[in-house]
Short mmCIF file of C-alpha atoms and ligand atoms in Angstrom, two decimals:
data_model
loop_
_atom_site.label_atom_id
_atom_site.label_comp_id
_atom_site.label_asym_id
_atom_site.label_seq_id
_atom_site.Cartn_x
_atom_site.Cartn_y
_atom_site.Cartn_z
CA MET A 108 -94.50 -58.18 -17.46
CA THR A 109 -97.93 -59.05 -19.00
CA HIS A 110 -100.67 -56.76 -17.98
CA GLU A 111 -104.04 -58.75 -18.77
CA ILE A 112 -106.92 -56.26 -19.93
CA ALA A 113 -110.42 -57.44 -20.10
CA VAL A 114 -112.00 -55.89 -23.31
CA ILE A 115 -116.09 -55.36 -22.97
CA PRO A 116 -117.06 -53.44 -25.99
CA GLY A 117 -120.71 -53.81 -24.93
CA ASP A 118 -123.67 -52.56 -27.08
CA GLY A 119 -123.85 -49.71 -30.14
CA ILE A 120 -120.85 -47.86 -30.65
CA GLY A 121 -118.75 -49.53 -27.71
CA GLN A 122 -118.58 -52.52 -30.59
CA GLU A 123 -116.65 -49.93 -32.90
CA VAL A 124 -114.48 -47.66 -30.40
CA THR A 125 -113.22 -50.38 -28.14
CA PRO A 126 -111.32 -52.75 -31.04
CA ALA A 127 -110.08 -49.20 -32.19
CA ALA A 128 -108.67 -48.54 -28.75
CA VAL A 129 -107.13 -51.90 -28.82
CA GLU A 130 -105.64 -51.85 -32.00
CA VAL A 131 -103.81 -48.68 -30.68
CA LEU A 132 -102.60 -50.27 -27.70
CA GLU A 133 -101.28 -53.25 -29.86
CA ALA A 134 -99.32 -50.96 -31.71
CA LEU A 135 -97.04 -50.17 -28.54
CA ASP A 136 -94.43 -52.04 -27.54
CA ILE A 137 -95.98 -53.27 -24.33
CA ASP A 138 -97.12 -57.14 -23.55
CA PHE A 139 -100.79 -56.85 -23.07
CA ASP A 140 -102.92 -59.74 -22.86
CA PHE A 141 -106.70 -58.76 -24.35
CA VAL A 142 -109.49 -61.20 -23.14
CA GLU A 143 -112.91 -60.25 -24.47
CA GLY A 144 -116.06 -60.34 -22.28
CA ASP A 145 -119.73 -59.71 -23.38
CA ALA A 146 -122.22 -57.46 -21.65
CA GLY A 147 -124.90 -55.14 -22.26
CA ASP A 148 -128.56 -55.05 -24.09
CA ALA A 149 -127.81 -57.90 -26.53
CA VAL A 150 -126.56 -60.30 -24.08
CA LYS A 151 -129.42 -59.75 -21.79
CA GLU A 152 -131.88 -60.59 -24.65
CA ALA A 153 -129.87 -63.58 -25.63
CA THR A 154 -129.39 -64.99 -21.55
CA GLY A 155 -131.41 -62.88 -19.53
CA ASP A 156 -128.30 -61.16 -17.95
CA ALA A 157 -127.03 -58.09 -18.88
CA LEU A 158 -123.49 -58.98 -17.07
CA PRO A 159 -123.00 -62.53 -17.39
CA GLU A 160 -120.67 -64.07 -14.27
CA GLU A 161 -117.94 -64.98 -16.79
CA THR A 162 -117.73 -61.31 -17.44
CA ARG A 163 -117.75 -60.31 -13.84
CA GLU A 164 -114.88 -63.07 -12.95
CA LEU A 165 -113.43 -61.63 -16.08
CA ALA A 166 -112.93 -58.09 -14.70
CA ALA A 167 -112.16 -59.17 -11.10
CA ASP A 168 -109.49 -61.20 -12.37
CA ALA A 169 -108.03 -58.63 -14.89
CA ASP A 170 -105.27 -56.22 -14.36
CA ALA A 171 -107.50 -53.77 -15.97
CA THR A 172 -110.77 -53.15 -17.90
CA LEU A 173 -111.70 -51.49 -21.15
CA PHE A 174 -115.12 -51.01 -21.28
CA GLY A 175 -117.37 -49.53 -24.40
CA ALA A 176 -120.66 -48.82 -23.63
CA ALA A 177 -123.84 -50.29 -22.78
CA GLY A 178 -127.60 -49.05 -23.65
CA GLU A 179 -130.80 -49.68 -21.98
CA THR A 180 -128.69 -51.75 -19.24
CA ALA A 181 -126.16 -49.64 -18.81
CA ALA A 182 -126.91 -49.38 -14.91
CA ASP A 183 -126.71 -53.09 -14.78
CA VAL A 184 -123.64 -53.20 -15.97
CA ILE A 185 -121.58 -50.32 -15.50
CA LEU A 186 -122.49 -49.75 -12.09
CA PRO A 187 -121.64 -53.31 -10.57
CA LEU A 188 -118.16 -53.23 -13.28
CA ARG A 189 -117.31 -49.97 -11.30
CA SER A 190 -117.70 -52.15 -8.30
CA ILE A 191 -116.20 -55.44 -8.98
CA VAL A 192 -112.82 -53.19 -9.80
CA GLY A 193 -113.20 -51.45 -6.47
CA SER A 194 -113.30 -48.22 -8.07
CA PHE A 195 -113.89 -45.28 -5.76
CA ALA A 196 -112.70 -42.51 -7.99
CA ASN A 197 -114.16 -41.64 -11.54
CA VAL A 198 -111.61 -39.54 -13.11
CA ARG A 199 -113.27 -37.33 -16.22
CA PRO A 200 -110.82 -34.72 -17.95
CA ALA A 201 -112.48 -32.45 -19.89
CA ARG A 202 -110.12 -30.70 -22.51
CA ALA A 203 -110.33 -28.69 -25.37
CA TYR A 204 -108.23 -29.67 -28.32
CA PRO A 205 -106.77 -27.63 -31.47
CA GLY A 206 -108.96 -28.04 -33.96
CA VAL A 207 -111.82 -28.57 -32.31
CA ASP A 208 -114.76 -26.63 -32.39
CA ALA A 209 -115.14 -25.86 -29.00
CA VAL A 210 -117.42 -23.50 -27.32
CA LYS A 211 -114.64 -22.61 -24.66
CA PRO A 212 -111.28 -23.53 -25.75
CA GLU A 213 -109.31 -22.70 -22.62
CA THR A 214 -111.22 -25.43 -20.77
CA ASP A 215 -108.74 -27.81 -18.67
CA ILE A 216 -110.58 -29.66 -16.07
CA VAL A 217 -110.36 -32.88 -14.42
CA PHE A 218 -113.24 -33.94 -12.39
CA ILE A 219 -112.60 -36.30 -9.70
CA ARG A 220 -115.98 -37.77 -8.60
CA GLU A 221 -117.05 -39.84 -5.72
CA ASN A 222 -117.99 -43.10 -7.17
CA THR A 223 -119.38 -45.39 -4.55
CA GLU A 224 -122.15 -43.30 -2.78
CA GLY A 225 -124.52 -40.37 -2.84
CA VAL A 226 -127.75 -41.01 -4.75
CA TYR A 227 -126.20 -43.98 -6.82
CA THR A 228 -126.40 -46.73 -3.99
CA GLY A 229 -129.68 -47.60 -5.58
CA ILE A 230 -131.68 -47.28 -2.25
CA GLU A 231 -135.22 -46.04 -3.30
CA SER A 232 -138.49 -47.26 -2.51
CA GLU A 233 -142.38 -46.44 -3.21
CA ILE A 234 -144.05 -45.80 0.35
CA THR A 235 -147.38 -45.59 -0.75
CA GLU A 236 -148.83 -45.27 -4.22
CA GLY A 237 -147.64 -41.70 -5.69
CA VAL A 238 -144.96 -41.16 -2.73
CA THR A 239 -141.51 -42.57 -3.53
CA THR A 240 -137.77 -41.87 -1.78
CA LEU A 241 -134.30 -42.06 -2.49
CA THR A 242 -131.64 -42.30 0.51
CA ARG A 243 -128.69 -40.41 -0.42
CA VAL A 244 -125.59 -42.16 1.43
CA VAL A 245 -122.28 -40.06 2.12
CA THR A 246 -119.93 -41.34 4.70
CA GLU A 247 -116.43 -39.86 6.02
CA ASP A 248 -114.64 -42.71 4.73
CA ALA A 249 -115.39 -42.38 1.07
CA SER A 250 -115.31 -38.87 1.33
CA ARG A 251 -111.94 -38.67 2.49
CA GLU A 252 -110.75 -41.17 0.14
CA ILE A 253 -112.10 -39.03 -2.85
CA ALA A 254 -110.74 -35.50 -1.58
CA GLU A 255 -107.32 -37.57 -1.12
CA TYR A 256 -107.31 -38.64 -4.61
CA GLY A 257 -108.43 -35.25 -5.78
CA PHE A 258 -105.50 -33.32 -3.76
CA ASP A 259 -102.86 -35.77 -4.54
CA TYR A 260 -104.01 -36.16 -8.19
CA ALA A 261 -104.03 -32.01 -8.74
CA ARG A 262 -100.43 -31.86 -7.12
CA GLN A 263 -98.80 -34.86 -9.08
CA ASN A 264 -100.34 -33.17 -12.50
CA ASP A 265 -99.40 -29.40 -11.61
CA PHE A 266 -103.00 -28.11 -11.45
CA GLU A 267 -103.08 -25.38 -9.39
CA ASP A 268 -106.85 -24.88 -8.73
CA VAL A 269 -108.60 -27.27 -6.81
CA THR A 270 -112.52 -26.89 -6.16
CA ILE A 271 -114.58 -28.73 -3.77
CA ALA A 272 -118.34 -28.83 -5.07
CA HIS A 273 -121.19 -29.38 -2.87
CA LYS A 274 -124.72 -28.48 -1.94
CA ALA A 275 -124.04 -28.28 1.94
CA ASN A 276 -126.66 -25.63 2.36
CA VAL A 277 -129.40 -27.53 1.74
CA MET A 278 -128.15 -30.86 2.01
CA ARG A 279 -126.86 -30.23 5.49
CA GLN A 280 -125.74 -33.38 6.78
CA THR A 281 -124.91 -35.17 3.76
CA ASP A 282 -122.78 -32.81 1.78
CA GLY A 283 -121.62 -31.19 5.15
CA LEU A 284 -119.89 -34.37 6.21
CA PHE A 285 -118.51 -34.29 2.29
CA LEU A 286 -117.51 -30.49 2.78
CA GLU A 287 -116.15 -30.86 6.03
CA THR A 288 -113.97 -34.02 5.36
CA ALA A 289 -112.60 -32.64 2.15
CA GLU A 290 -111.76 -29.56 3.79
CA ALA A 291 -109.96 -31.34 6.51
CA VAL A 292 -108.05 -33.36 4.01
CA ALA A 293 -106.76 -29.95 2.49
CA ALA A 294 -105.75 -28.50 5.51
CA GLU A 295 -103.85 -32.10 6.35
CA ARG A 296 -101.95 -31.46 3.39
CA ASP A 297 -101.98 -27.43 3.40
CA ALA A 298 -103.26 -27.53 -0.12
CA GLU A 299 -105.02 -24.09 -1.29
CA TYR A 300 -108.67 -24.64 -2.59
CA ASP A 301 -112.10 -23.17 -3.35
CA THR A 302 -115.80 -24.57 -2.29
CA ALA A 303 -118.41 -24.25 -4.92
CA LEU A 304 -122.06 -24.65 -4.59
CA MET A 305 -122.43 -27.05 -7.54
CA ASP A 306 -125.40 -25.14 -8.79
CA ALA A 307 -123.43 -21.92 -8.92
CA LEU A 308 -120.54 -24.01 -10.14
CA ALA A 309 -122.71 -25.11 -13.02
CA MET A 310 -123.10 -21.43 -14.15
CA HIS A 311 -119.21 -20.49 -13.80
CA LEU A 312 -118.06 -23.29 -15.39
CA ILE A 313 -119.98 -21.87 -18.83
CA MET A 314 -118.81 -18.42 -18.30
CA ASN A 315 -115.16 -18.87 -16.86
CA PRO A 316 -113.99 -22.38 -17.45
CA ASP A 317 -110.15 -21.40 -16.99
CA ASP A 318 -110.59 -20.55 -13.23
CA TYR A 319 -111.03 -24.51 -12.71
CA GLY A 320 -108.52 -27.22 -12.68
CA VAL A 321 -109.65 -30.06 -10.44
CA VAL A 322 -112.97 -30.21 -9.29
CA ILE A 323 -113.99 -32.83 -6.71
CA CYS A 324 -117.46 -33.70 -6.59
CA PRO A 325 -120.18 -35.84 -4.95
CA ASN A 326 -121.41 -38.69 -7.35
CA LEU A 327 -124.22 -36.99 -9.14
CA ALA A 328 -122.75 -33.56 -9.36
CA GLY A 329 -119.56 -35.22 -10.75
CA ASP A 330 -121.76 -36.78 -13.45
CA MET A 331 -123.38 -33.73 -14.70
CA LEU A 332 -120.87 -31.22 -14.17
CA SER A 333 -118.54 -33.36 -16.59
CA ASP A 334 -121.07 -33.97 -19.09
CA LEU A 335 -121.57 -30.13 -18.79
CA ALA A 336 -117.97 -29.54 -19.52
CA ALA A 337 -118.24 -32.10 -22.25
CA GLY A 338 -120.27 -29.31 -24.00
CA LEU A 339 -117.64 -26.76 -23.40
CA VAL A 340 -114.87 -28.68 -25.45
CA GLY A 341 -116.99 -30.22 -28.33
CA GLY A 342 -118.99 -32.85 -27.64
CA LEU A 343 -118.99 -36.36 -25.98
CA GLY A 344 -116.92 -38.09 -28.52
CA LEU A 345 -113.94 -36.81 -27.03
CA LEU A 346 -114.32 -37.20 -23.15
CA PRO A 347 -112.42 -40.48 -21.51
CA SER A 348 -112.53 -41.51 -18.26
CA ALA A 349 -110.81 -43.73 -15.60
CA ASN A 350 -112.56 -45.60 -12.66
CA VAL A 351 -109.47 -46.22 -9.86
CA GLY A 352 -109.72 -48.62 -6.98
CA PRO A 353 -106.68 -49.55 -4.98
CA ASP A 354 -105.48 -52.14 -6.82
CA ASN A 355 -107.68 -52.31 -10.17
CA ALA A 356 -109.51 -49.69 -12.61
CA LEU A 357 -111.77 -49.64 -15.62
CA PHE A 358 -111.42 -47.17 -18.56
CA GLU A 359 -114.52 -46.19 -20.57
CA PRO A 360 -115.24 -43.31 -22.88
CA VAL A 361 -117.85 -40.69 -21.23
CA HIS A 362 -120.23 -41.06 -24.14
CA GLY A 363 -122.68 -43.93 -24.24
CA SER A 364 -123.87 -46.41 -26.81
CA ALA A 365 -124.77 -43.80 -29.42
CA PRO A 366 -127.76 -45.92 -31.00
CA ASP A 367 -128.35 -43.42 -33.57
CA ILE A 368 -125.26 -43.93 -35.04
CA ALA A 369 -124.10 -47.41 -34.33
CA GLY A 370 -123.40 -49.66 -36.88
CA GLU A 371 -122.65 -47.38 -39.35
CA GLY A 372 -118.49 -47.17 -38.59
CA VAL A 373 -118.39 -43.47 -38.27
CA ALA A 374 -118.23 -43.10 -34.12
CA ASN A 375 -115.39 -41.01 -33.07
CA PRO A 376 -112.93 -43.35 -31.50
CA SER A 377 -110.94 -40.59 -29.72
CA ALA A 378 -112.72 -40.85 -26.19
CA MET A 379 -112.15 -44.64 -26.12
CA ILE A 380 -108.65 -44.01 -27.29
CA LEU A 381 -107.81 -41.47 -24.66
CA SER A 382 -109.51 -43.79 -22.06
CA ALA A 383 -106.90 -46.20 -23.41
CA ALA A 384 -104.06 -43.37 -22.54
CA MET A 385 -105.37 -43.43 -19.30
CA LEU A 386 -105.05 -46.94 -18.69
CA LEU A 387 -101.31 -46.49 -19.79
CA ASP A 388 -100.88 -43.70 -16.93
CA HIS A 389 -102.59 -46.15 -14.69
CA PHE A 390 -99.60 -49.11 -15.12
CA GLY A 391 -96.98 -46.07 -15.14
CA TYR A 392 -96.33 -46.04 -19.10
CA ASP A 393 -96.34 -42.23 -19.02
CA GLU A 394 -94.21 -41.94 -22.14
CA GLU A 395 -96.50 -44.23 -24.07
CA GLY A 396 -99.56 -42.55 -22.45
CA ASP A 397 -98.29 -38.89 -23.82
CA ARG A 398 -97.65 -40.64 -27.44
CA VAL A 399 -101.35 -41.85 -27.80
CA ARG A 400 -102.72 -37.98 -26.56
CA THR A 401 -100.37 -36.52 -29.12
CA ALA A 402 -101.25 -38.76 -31.61
CA VAL A 403 -104.85 -38.19 -30.96
CA GLU A 404 -104.38 -34.44 -30.82
CA ASP A 405 -102.21 -34.39 -34.09
CA VAL A 406 -105.27 -36.21 -35.74
CA LEU A 407 -107.77 -34.09 -34.33
CA GLU A 408 -105.91 -31.14 -35.47
CA ASN A 409 -105.18 -32.22 -38.84
CA GLY A 410 -107.70 -34.80 -40.06
CA PRO A 411 -109.07 -36.93 -40.78
CA THR A 412 -112.45 -36.43 -38.50
CA THR A 413 -115.74 -38.42 -37.98
CA PRO A 414 -119.05 -36.60 -39.01
CA ASP A 415 -119.66 -35.56 -35.25
CA LEU A 416 -116.49 -33.10 -35.76
CA GLY A 417 -117.49 -31.83 -39.67
CA GLY A 418 -115.54 -34.78 -41.32
CA ASP A 419 -116.66 -37.65 -43.44
CA ALA A 420 -113.97 -40.45 -42.24
CA SER A 421 -114.92 -43.52 -40.91
CA THR A 422 -114.02 -45.03 -37.14
CA GLU A 423 -111.49 -47.15 -38.73
CA ASP A 424 -109.82 -43.84 -41.05
CA VAL A 425 -109.26 -42.22 -37.63
CA THR A 426 -107.87 -45.32 -35.83
CA ALA A 427 -105.21 -45.80 -38.72
CA ALA A 428 -104.25 -42.24 -38.74
CA VAL A 429 -103.82 -42.17 -35.09
CA ILE A 430 -101.40 -45.23 -35.18
CA ASP A 431 -99.72 -43.70 -38.14
CA HIS A 432 -98.83 -40.35 -35.78
CA LEU A 433 -97.52 -43.00 -33.24
P1 ATP B 642 -127.04 -44.27 -24.11
O1 ATP B 642 -128.56 -44.49 -24.06
O2 ATP B 642 -126.26 -45.41 -24.41
O3 ATP B 642 -126.52 -43.11 -23.21
P2 ATP B 642 -127.21 -41.73 -25.80
O4 ATP B 642 -127.43 -41.67 -27.27
O5 ATP B 642 -128.33 -41.56 -24.83
O6 ATP B 642 -127.07 -43.35 -25.57
P3 ATP B 642 -124.71 -40.89 -26.03
O7 ATP B 642 -124.10 -42.25 -26.69
O8 ATP B 642 -123.76 -40.34 -24.79
O9 ATP B 642 -125.68 -41.04 -25.24
O10 ATP B 642 -124.93 -39.91 -27.25
C1 ATP B 642 -125.24 -38.69 -27.35
C2 ATP B 642 -125.22 -38.11 -28.67
O11 ATP B 642 -123.81 -37.82 -28.96
C3 ATP B 642 -125.66 -39.04 -29.61
O12 ATP B 642 -126.56 -38.04 -30.75
C4 ATP B 642 -124.27 -39.53 -30.38
O13 ATP B 642 -124.68 -39.98 -31.55
C5 ATP B 642 -123.45 -38.46 -30.08
N1 ATP B 642 -121.92 -39.43 -29.59
C6 ATP B 642 -121.68 -39.55 -28.59
N2 ATP B 642 -120.60 -40.46 -28.40
C7 ATP B 642 -120.07 -40.12 -29.99
C8 ATP B 642 -118.92 -40.83 -30.45
N3 ATP B 642 -118.03 -41.79 -30.08
N4 ATP B 642 -118.91 -40.23 -32.02
C9 ATP B 642 -119.60 -39.60 -32.22
N5 ATP B 642 -121.01 -39.07 -31.74
C10 ATP B 642 -120.97 -39.56 -30.47
#
């Protein structure tokens, strides 16, 4: 069976790390059909639209999308793309790898971030000069969907600790509903869990990351806490992510377009290649997904590495080494 994959490299180092991930997928014996689309700052400058209609259609029609990064236009690109693939869950694993200088090498946490609402619905207004508002949307349906996904993910992937992050003591209605709904889902599954105020959680994650396994989060909290965890495991160049919907999904590194190193050919392709491994899991190619992860781990441990990890290798060198280890 052929899987059609929309490939959208976008801006900056997206142009460098996305082909690396495609090369790795091509090295496996799987029937993928890659179709490339444009998005981001450069396309906006050329056409006036950061996410042209053809690219929207490409992502909607494909079985999954690999996305690199977008610069200034990130919100105009990734938010609609996540919605086009119907993704309600943003899965962000933060793991320390052997050989990488991590602040907390014991970290092995997967953030399951609600991906459709919270403060990201874009309902903002200026009611009068100098006074602005933002509407935070939390629904029972979306809270249930993310909690079910999180508890099922923990069971399927053998995580013992599940934490529900919230701030229901202040956002009583919105996070009150999020927490109450997630706790009801846990009760239905007879699942063990903890709850944590998101601000206190930020501190505890740094002090004792090994107390945490799966963390189910409202949208903004998931964005921030997973970036914080990136800092614990050695930087943004290592964190993959999946945006999962009922019938479609998009895979992207947590990092952005890194304009400071774009064009130099030294971007670390690991996060993007690990995102491709999540794509393999998504299609049920568990063995191949594990092979790719092991190959990345071998290269991280034994080199070559890119300058962000203290080495002097290029993106191409690292990609070739990963393919070699496959
Ligand atoms: P954007 O505006 O697109 O979010 P940014 O520079 O604000 O770009 P990131 O792209 O996430 O944010 O980069 C943050 C820092 O991490 C930069 O110094 C960048 O060089 C570094 N970085 C991010 N990804 C990688 C990578 N894959 N390899 C090496 N360094 C990276």
